Short mmCIF file of N, CA and C in Angstrom, two decimals:
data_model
loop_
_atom_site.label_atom_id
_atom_site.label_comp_id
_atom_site.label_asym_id
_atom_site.label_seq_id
_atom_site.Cartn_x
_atom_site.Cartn_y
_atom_site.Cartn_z
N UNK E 1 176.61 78.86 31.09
CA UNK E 1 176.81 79.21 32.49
C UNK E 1 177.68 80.48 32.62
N UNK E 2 178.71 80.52 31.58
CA UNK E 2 179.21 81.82 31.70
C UNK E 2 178.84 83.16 31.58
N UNK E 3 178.20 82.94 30.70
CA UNK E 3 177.26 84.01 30.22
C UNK E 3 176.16 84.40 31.63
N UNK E 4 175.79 83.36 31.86
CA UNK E 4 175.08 83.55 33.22
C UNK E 4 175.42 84.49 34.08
N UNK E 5 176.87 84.32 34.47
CA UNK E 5 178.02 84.69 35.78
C UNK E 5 177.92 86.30 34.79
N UNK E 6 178.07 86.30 33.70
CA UNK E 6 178.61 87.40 33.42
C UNK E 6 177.56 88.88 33.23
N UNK E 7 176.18 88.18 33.08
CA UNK E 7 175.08 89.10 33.21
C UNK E 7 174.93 89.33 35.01
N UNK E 8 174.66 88.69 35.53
CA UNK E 8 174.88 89.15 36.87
C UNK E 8 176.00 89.77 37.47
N UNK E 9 177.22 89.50 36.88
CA UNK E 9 178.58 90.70 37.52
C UNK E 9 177.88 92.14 37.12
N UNK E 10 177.79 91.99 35.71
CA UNK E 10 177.18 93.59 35.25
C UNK E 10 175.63 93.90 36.07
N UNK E 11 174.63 93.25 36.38
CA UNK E 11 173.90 93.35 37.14
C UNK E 11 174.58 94.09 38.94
N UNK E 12 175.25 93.40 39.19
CA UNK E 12 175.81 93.33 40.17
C UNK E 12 176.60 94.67 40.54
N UNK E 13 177.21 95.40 39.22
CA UNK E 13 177.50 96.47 39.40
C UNK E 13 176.77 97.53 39.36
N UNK E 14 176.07 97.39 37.92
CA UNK E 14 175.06 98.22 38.19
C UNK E 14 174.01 98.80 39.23
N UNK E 15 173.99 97.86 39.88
CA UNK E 15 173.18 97.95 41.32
C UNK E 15 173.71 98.92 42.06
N UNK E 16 175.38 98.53 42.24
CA UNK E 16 176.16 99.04 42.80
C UNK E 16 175.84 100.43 42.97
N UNK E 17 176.29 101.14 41.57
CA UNK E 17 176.38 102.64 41.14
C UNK E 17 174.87 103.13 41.75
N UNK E 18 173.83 102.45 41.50
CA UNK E 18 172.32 102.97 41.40
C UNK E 18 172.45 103.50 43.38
N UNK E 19 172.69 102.48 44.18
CA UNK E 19 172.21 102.52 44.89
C UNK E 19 173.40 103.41 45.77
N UNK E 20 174.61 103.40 45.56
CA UNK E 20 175.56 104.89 45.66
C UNK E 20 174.66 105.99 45.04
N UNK E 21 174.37 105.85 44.48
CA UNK E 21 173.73 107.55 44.41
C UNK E 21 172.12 107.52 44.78
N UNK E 22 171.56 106.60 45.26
CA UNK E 22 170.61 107.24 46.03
C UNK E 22 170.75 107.35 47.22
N UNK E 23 171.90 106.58 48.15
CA UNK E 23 172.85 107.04 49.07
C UNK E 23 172.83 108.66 49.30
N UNK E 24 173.44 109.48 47.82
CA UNK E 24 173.70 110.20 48.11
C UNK E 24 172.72 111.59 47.97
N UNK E 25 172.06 111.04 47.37
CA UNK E 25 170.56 111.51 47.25
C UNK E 25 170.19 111.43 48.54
N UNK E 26 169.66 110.66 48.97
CA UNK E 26 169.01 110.62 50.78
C UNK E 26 169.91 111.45 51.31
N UNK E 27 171.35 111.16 51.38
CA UNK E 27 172.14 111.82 52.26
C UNK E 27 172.06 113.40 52.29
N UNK E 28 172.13 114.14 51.32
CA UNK E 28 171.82 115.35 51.36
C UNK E 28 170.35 115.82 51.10
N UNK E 29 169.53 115.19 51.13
CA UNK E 29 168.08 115.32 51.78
C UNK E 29 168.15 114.99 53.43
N UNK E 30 168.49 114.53 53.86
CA UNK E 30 168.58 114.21 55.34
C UNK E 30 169.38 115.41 55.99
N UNK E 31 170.47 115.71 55.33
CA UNK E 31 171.18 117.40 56.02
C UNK E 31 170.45 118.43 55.31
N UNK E 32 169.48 118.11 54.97
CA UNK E 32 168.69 119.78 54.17
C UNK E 32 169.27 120.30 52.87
N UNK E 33 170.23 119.36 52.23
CA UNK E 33 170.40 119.83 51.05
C UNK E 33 169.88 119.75 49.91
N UNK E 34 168.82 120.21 49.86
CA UNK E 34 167.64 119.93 48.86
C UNK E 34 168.47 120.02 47.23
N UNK E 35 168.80 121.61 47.02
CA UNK E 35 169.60 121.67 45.94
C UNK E 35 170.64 120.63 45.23
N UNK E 36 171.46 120.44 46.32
CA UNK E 36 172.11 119.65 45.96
C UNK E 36 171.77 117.80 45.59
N UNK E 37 170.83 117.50 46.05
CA UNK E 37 170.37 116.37 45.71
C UNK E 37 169.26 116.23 44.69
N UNK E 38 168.71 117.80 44.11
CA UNK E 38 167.85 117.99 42.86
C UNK E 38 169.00 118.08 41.87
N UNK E 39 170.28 118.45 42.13
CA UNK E 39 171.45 118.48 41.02
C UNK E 39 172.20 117.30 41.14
N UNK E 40 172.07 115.95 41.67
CA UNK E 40 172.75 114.79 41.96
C UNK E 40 171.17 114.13 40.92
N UNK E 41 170.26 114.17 41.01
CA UNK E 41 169.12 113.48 40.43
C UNK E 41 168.85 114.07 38.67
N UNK E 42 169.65 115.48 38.33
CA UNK E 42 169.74 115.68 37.66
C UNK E 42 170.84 115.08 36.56
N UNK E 43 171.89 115.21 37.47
CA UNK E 43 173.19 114.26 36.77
C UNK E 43 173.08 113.05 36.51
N UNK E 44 171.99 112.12 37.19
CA UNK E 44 171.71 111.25 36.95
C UNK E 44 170.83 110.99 36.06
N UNK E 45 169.86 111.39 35.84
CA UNK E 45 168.89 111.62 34.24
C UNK E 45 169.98 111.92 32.97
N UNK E 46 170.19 113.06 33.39
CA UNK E 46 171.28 112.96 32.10
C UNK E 46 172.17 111.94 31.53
N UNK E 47 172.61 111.13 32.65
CA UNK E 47 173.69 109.96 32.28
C UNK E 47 172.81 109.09 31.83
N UNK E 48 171.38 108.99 32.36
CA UNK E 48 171.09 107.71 32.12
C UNK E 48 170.48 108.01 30.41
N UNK E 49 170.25 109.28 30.28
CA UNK E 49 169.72 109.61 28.76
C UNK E 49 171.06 109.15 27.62
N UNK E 50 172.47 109.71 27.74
CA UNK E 50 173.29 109.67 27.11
C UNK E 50 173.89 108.13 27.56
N UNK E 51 173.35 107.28 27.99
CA UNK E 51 173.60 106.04 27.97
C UNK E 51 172.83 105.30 27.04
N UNK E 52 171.20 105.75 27.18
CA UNK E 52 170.21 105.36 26.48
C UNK E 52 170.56 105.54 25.05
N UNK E 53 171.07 106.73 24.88
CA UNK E 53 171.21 107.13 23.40
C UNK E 53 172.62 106.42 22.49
N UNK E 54 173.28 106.15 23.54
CA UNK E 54 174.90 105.64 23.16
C UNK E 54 174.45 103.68 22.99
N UNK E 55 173.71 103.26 23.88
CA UNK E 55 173.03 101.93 23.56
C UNK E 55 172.10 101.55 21.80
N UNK E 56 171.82 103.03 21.56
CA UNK E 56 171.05 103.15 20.38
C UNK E 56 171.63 103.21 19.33
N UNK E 57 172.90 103.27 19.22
CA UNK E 57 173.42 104.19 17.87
C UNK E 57 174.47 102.66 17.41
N UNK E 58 173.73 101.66 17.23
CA UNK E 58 174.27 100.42 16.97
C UNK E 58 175.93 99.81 17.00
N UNK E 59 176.40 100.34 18.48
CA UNK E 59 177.94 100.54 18.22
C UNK E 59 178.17 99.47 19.84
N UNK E 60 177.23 98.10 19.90
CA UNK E 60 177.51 96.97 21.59
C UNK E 60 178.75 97.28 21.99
N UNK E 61 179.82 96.65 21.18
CA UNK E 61 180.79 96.42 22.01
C UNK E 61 181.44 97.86 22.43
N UNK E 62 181.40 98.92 21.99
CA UNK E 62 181.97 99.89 22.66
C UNK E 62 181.20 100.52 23.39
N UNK E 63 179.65 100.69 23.25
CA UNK E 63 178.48 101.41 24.43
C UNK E 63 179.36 100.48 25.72
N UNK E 64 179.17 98.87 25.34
CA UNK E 64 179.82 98.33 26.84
C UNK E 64 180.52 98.67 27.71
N UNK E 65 181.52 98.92 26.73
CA UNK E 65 182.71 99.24 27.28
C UNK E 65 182.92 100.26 27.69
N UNK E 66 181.96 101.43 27.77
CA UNK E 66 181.95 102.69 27.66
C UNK E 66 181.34 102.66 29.20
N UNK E 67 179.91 102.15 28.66
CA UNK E 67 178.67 102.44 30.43
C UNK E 67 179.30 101.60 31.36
N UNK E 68 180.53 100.11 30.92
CA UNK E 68 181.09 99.96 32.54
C UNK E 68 182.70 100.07 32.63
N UNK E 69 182.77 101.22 32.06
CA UNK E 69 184.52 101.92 32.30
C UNK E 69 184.83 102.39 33.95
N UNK E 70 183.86 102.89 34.58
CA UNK E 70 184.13 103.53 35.67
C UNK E 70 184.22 102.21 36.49
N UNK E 71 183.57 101.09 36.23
CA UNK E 71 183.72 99.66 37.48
C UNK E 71 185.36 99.47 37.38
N UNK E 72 185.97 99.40 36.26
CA UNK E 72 187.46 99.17 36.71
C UNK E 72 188.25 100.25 36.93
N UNK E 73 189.74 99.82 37.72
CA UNK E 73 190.49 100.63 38.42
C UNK E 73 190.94 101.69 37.47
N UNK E 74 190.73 103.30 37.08
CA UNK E 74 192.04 103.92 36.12
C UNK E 74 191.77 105.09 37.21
N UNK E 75 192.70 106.02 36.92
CA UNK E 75 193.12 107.03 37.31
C UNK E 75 192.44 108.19 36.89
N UNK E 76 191.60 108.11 36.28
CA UNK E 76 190.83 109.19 35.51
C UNK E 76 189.10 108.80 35.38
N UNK E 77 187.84 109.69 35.63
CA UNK E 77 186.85 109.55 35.96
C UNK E 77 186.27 109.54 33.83
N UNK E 78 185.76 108.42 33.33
CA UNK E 78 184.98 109.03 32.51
C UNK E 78 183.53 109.27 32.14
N UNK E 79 183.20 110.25 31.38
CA UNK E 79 182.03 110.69 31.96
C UNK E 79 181.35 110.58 29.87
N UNK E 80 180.54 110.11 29.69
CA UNK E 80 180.19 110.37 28.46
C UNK E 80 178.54 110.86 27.79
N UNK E 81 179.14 111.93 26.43
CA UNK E 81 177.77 112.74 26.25
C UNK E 81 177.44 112.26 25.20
N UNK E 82 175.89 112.32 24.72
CA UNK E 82 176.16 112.28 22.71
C UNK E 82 175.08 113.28 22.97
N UNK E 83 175.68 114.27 21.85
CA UNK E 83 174.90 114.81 20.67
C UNK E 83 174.31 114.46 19.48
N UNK E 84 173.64 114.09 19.61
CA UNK E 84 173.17 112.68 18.39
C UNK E 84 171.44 112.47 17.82
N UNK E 85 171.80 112.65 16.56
CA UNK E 85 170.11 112.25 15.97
C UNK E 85 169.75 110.70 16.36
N UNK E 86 170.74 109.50 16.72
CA UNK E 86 170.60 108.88 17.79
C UNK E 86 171.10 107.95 15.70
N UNK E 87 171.99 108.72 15.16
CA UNK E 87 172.53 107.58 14.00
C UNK E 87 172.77 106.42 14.22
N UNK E 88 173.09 105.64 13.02
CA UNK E 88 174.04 104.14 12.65
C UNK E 88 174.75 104.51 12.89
N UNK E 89 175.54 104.30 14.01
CA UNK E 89 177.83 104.25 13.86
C UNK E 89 178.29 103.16 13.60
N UNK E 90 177.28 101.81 13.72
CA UNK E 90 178.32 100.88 13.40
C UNK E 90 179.66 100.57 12.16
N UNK E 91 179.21 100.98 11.05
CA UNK E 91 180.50 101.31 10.75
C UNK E 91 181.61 101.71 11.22
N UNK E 92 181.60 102.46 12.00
CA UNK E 92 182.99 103.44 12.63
C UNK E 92 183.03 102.54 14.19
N UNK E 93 182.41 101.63 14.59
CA UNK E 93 182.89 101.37 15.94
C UNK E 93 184.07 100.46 15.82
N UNK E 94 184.56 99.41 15.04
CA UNK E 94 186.15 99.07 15.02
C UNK E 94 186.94 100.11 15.12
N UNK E 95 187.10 100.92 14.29
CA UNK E 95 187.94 102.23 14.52
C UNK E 95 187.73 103.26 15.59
N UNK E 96 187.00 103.35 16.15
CA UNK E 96 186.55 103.99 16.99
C UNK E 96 187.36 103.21 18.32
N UNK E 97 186.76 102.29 18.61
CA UNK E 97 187.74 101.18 19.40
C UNK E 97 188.46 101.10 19.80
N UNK E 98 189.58 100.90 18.28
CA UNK E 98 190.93 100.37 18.54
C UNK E 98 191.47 102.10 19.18
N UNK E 99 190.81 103.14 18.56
CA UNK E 99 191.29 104.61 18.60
C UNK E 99 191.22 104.86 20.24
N UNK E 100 190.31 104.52 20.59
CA UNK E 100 190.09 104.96 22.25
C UNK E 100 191.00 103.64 23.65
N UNK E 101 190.94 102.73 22.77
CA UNK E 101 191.62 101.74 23.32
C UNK E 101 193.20 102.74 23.64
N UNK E 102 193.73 102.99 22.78
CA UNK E 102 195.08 103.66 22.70
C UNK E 102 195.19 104.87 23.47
N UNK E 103 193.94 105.79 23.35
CA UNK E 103 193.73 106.56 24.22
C UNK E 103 193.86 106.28 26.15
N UNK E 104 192.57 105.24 26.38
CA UNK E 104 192.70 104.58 27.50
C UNK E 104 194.09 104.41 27.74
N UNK E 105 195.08 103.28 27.24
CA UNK E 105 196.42 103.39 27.72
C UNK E 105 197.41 103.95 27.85
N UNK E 106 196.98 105.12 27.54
CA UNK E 106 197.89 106.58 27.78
C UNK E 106 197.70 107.48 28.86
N UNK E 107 196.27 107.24 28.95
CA UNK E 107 195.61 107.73 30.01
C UNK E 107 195.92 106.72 31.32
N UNK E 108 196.29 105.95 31.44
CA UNK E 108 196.21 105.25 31.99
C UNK E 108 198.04 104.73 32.44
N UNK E 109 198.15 105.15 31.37
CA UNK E 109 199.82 104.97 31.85
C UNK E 109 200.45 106.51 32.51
N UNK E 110 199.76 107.62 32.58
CA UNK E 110 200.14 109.02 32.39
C UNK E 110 199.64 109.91 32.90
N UNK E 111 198.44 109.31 33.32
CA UNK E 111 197.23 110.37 34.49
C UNK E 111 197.82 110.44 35.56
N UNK E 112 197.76 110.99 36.01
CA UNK E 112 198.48 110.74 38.27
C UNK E 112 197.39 110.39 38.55
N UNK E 113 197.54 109.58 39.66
CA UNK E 113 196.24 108.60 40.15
C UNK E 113 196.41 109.28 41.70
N UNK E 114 195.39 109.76 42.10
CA UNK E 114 195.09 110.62 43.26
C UNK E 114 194.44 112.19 42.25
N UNK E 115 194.56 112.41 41.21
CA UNK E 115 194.27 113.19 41.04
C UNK E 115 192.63 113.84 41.27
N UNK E 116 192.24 114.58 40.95
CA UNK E 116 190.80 115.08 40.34
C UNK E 116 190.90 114.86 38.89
N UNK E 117 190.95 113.46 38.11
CA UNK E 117 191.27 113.62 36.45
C UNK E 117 189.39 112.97 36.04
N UNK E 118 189.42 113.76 34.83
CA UNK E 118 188.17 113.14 34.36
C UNK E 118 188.17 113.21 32.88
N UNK E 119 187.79 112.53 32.04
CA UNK E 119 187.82 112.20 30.63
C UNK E 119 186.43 112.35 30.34
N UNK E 120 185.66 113.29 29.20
CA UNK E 120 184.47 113.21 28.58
C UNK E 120 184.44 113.13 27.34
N UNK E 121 183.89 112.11 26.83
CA UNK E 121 183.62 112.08 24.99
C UNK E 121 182.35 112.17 24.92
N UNK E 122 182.36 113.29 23.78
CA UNK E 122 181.34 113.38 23.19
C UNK E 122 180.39 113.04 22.04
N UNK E 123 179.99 112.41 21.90
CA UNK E 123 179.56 111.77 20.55
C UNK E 123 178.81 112.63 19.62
N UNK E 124 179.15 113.46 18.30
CA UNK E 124 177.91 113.85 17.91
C UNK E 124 177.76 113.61 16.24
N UNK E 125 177.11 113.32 15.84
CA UNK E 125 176.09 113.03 14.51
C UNK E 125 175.27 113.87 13.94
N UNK E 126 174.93 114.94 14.40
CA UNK E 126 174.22 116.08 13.65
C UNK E 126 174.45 116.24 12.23
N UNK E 127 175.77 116.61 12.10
CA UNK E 127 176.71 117.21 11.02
C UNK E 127 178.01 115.90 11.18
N UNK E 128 177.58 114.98 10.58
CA UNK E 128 178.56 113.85 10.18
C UNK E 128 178.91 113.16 11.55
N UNK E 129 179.89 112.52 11.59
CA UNK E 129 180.37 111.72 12.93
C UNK E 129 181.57 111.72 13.45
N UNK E 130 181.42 112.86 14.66
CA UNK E 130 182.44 113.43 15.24
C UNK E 130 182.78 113.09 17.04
N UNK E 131 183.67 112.72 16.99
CA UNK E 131 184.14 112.92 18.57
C UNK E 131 184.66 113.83 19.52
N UNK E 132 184.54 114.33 20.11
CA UNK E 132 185.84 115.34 21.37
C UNK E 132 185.67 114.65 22.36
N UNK E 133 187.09 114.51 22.88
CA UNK E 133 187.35 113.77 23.87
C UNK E 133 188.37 115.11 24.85
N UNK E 134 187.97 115.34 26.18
CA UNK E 134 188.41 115.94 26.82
C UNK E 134 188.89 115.62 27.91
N UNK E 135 190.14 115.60 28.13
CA UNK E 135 191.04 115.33 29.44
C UNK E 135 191.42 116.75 30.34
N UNK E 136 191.22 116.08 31.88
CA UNK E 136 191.37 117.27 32.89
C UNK E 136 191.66 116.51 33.83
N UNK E 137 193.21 116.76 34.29
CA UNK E 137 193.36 116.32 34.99
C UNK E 137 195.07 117.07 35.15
N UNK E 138 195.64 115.74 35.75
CA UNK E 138 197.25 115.69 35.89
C UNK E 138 198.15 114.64 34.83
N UNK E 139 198.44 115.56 33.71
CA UNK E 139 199.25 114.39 33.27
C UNK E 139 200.63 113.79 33.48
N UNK E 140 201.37 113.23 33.74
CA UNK E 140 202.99 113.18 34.14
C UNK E 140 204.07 113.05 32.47
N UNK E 141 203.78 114.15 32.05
CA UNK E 141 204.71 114.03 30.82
C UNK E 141 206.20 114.52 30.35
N UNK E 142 206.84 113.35 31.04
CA UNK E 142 207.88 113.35 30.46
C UNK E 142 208.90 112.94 29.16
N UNK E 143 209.62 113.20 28.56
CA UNK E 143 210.16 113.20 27.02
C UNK E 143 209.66 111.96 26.60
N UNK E 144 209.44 110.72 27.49
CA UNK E 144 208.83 109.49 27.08
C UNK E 144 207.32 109.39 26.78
N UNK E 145 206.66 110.14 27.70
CA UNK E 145 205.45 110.25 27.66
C UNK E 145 204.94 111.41 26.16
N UNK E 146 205.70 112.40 26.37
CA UNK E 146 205.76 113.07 24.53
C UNK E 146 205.35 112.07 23.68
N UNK E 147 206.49 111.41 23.52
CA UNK E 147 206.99 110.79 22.54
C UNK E 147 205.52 109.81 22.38
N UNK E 148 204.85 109.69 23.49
CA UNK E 148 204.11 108.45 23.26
C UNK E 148 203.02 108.88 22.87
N UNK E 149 202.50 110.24 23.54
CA UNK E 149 201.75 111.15 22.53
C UNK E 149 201.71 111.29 21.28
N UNK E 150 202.73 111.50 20.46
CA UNK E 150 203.01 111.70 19.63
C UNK E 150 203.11 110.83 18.10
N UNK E 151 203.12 109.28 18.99
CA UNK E 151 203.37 108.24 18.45
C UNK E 151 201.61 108.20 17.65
N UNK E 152 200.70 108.10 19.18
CA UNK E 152 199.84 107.78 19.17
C UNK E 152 198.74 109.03 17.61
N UNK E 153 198.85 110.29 17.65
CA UNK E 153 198.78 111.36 17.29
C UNK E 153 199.21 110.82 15.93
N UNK E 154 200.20 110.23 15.47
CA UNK E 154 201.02 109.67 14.05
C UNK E 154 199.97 108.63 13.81
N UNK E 155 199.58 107.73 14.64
CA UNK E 155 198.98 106.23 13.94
C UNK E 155 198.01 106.76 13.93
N UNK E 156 197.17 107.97 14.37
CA UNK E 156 195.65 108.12 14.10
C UNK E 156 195.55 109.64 13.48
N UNK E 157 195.83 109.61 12.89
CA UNK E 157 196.20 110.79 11.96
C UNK E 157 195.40 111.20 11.09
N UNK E 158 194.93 110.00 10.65
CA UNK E 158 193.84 110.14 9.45
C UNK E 158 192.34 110.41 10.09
N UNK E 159 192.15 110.18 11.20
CA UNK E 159 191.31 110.42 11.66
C UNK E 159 190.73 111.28 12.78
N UNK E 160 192.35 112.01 13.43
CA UNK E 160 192.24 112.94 14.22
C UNK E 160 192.17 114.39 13.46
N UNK E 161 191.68 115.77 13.77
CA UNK E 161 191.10 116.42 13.19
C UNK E 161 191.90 117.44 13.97
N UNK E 162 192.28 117.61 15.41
CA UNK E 162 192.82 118.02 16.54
C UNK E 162 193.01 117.18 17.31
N UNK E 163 194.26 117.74 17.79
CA UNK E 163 194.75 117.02 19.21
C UNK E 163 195.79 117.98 20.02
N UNK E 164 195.43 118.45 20.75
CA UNK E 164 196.07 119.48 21.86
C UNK E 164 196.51 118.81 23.40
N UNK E 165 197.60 119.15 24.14
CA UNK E 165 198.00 118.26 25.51
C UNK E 165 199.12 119.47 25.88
N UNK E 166 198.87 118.97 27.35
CA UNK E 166 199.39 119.53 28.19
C UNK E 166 199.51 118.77 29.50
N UNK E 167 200.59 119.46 30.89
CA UNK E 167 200.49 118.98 31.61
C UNK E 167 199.23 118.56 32.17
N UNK E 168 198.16 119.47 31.63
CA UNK E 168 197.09 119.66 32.84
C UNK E 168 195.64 119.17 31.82
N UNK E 169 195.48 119.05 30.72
CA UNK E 169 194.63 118.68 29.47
C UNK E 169 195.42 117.68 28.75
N UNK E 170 194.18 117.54 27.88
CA UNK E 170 194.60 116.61 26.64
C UNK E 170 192.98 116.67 25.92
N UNK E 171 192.80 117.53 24.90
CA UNK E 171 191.46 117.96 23.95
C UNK E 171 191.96 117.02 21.74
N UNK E 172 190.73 115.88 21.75
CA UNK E 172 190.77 115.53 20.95
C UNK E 172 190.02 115.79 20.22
N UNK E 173 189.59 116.00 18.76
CA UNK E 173 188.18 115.92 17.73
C UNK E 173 188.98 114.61 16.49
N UNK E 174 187.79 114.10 16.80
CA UNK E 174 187.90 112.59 16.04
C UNK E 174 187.23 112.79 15.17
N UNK E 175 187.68 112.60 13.83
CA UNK E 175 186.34 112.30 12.44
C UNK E 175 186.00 111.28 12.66
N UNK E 176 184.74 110.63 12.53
CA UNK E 176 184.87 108.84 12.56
C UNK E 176 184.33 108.60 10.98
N UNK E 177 184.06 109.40 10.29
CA UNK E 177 183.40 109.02 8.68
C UNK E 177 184.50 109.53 7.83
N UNK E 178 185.64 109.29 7.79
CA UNK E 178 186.38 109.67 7.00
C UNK E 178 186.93 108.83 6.27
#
């Protein structure tokens, strides 16, 4: 029965999102904004491709967690791409995981919420298995918030490649085959 409840919440959201953006689709077809609702139908193909492809690359529990990040409350919009021969990651999705998990709560402890913030990872596999994760937004970093950067930057070390921050960014490249 739970399982039941729990395919229909995700049903339930999903609906949600679909039918917000054909909302907004009609809506700027109805004021004559043709353009703009051929570039709202565009954004939407795309997501739904790099969803398709992120469902493929044998990595459930984090695609999940990934295609319904935007249903709960954070302060920051994320938006996700792959570049991808459409590989095996399962290997690398525990680490991958726990790595973005840590991310999320930084982001999440540290974004300003009202902002314009948005987070994009990129997945790509071409040439081995790599991440960038890009933050834009507002961060509030103070000597604590450093520090927590920094912490975080130390425990993933072996697997971060870059990591750059600022008030106003935060640009990662993740090895995940290392």
């Amino acid at each position: 029965m739970a399982r039941e409840r729990e395919i229909l919440e995700i049903l339930k959201n999903y609906r949600h999102d679909w039918l917000n953006r054909l909302q907004l689709i009609k809506g700027n077809i109805d004021m004559g904004r043709i353009d703009r609702a051929a570039t709202i139908i565009d954004e939407v193909i795309q997501q739904s491709r790099n969803e398709s492809h992120l469902t493929n690359m044998n990595i459930p529990k984090l695609a999940s967690k990934l295609v319904t990040f935007n249903w709960e409350s954070h302060p920051y919009f994320l938006a996700v791409e792959t570049v991808t021969g459409e590989k095996d990651w399962s290997e690398f999705e525990h680490n991958i995981n726990e790595i973005l998990s840590g991310l999320f709560n930084l982001f999440d402890s540290y974004a300003n919420y009202g902002d314009d913030n948005h987070l994009l990872i990129i997945f790509k596999d071409i040439e081995g298995f790599k991440l960038e994760l890009d933050f834009q937004g507002e961060l509030l970093l103070d000597s604590s918030a450093q520090r927590k950067f920094l912490d975080f930057r130390k425990k993933n070390e072996y697997f971060i490649e870059k990591m750059e921050w600022d008030n106003k960014s935060c640009f990662i490249v993740l090895d995940a085959d290392v």
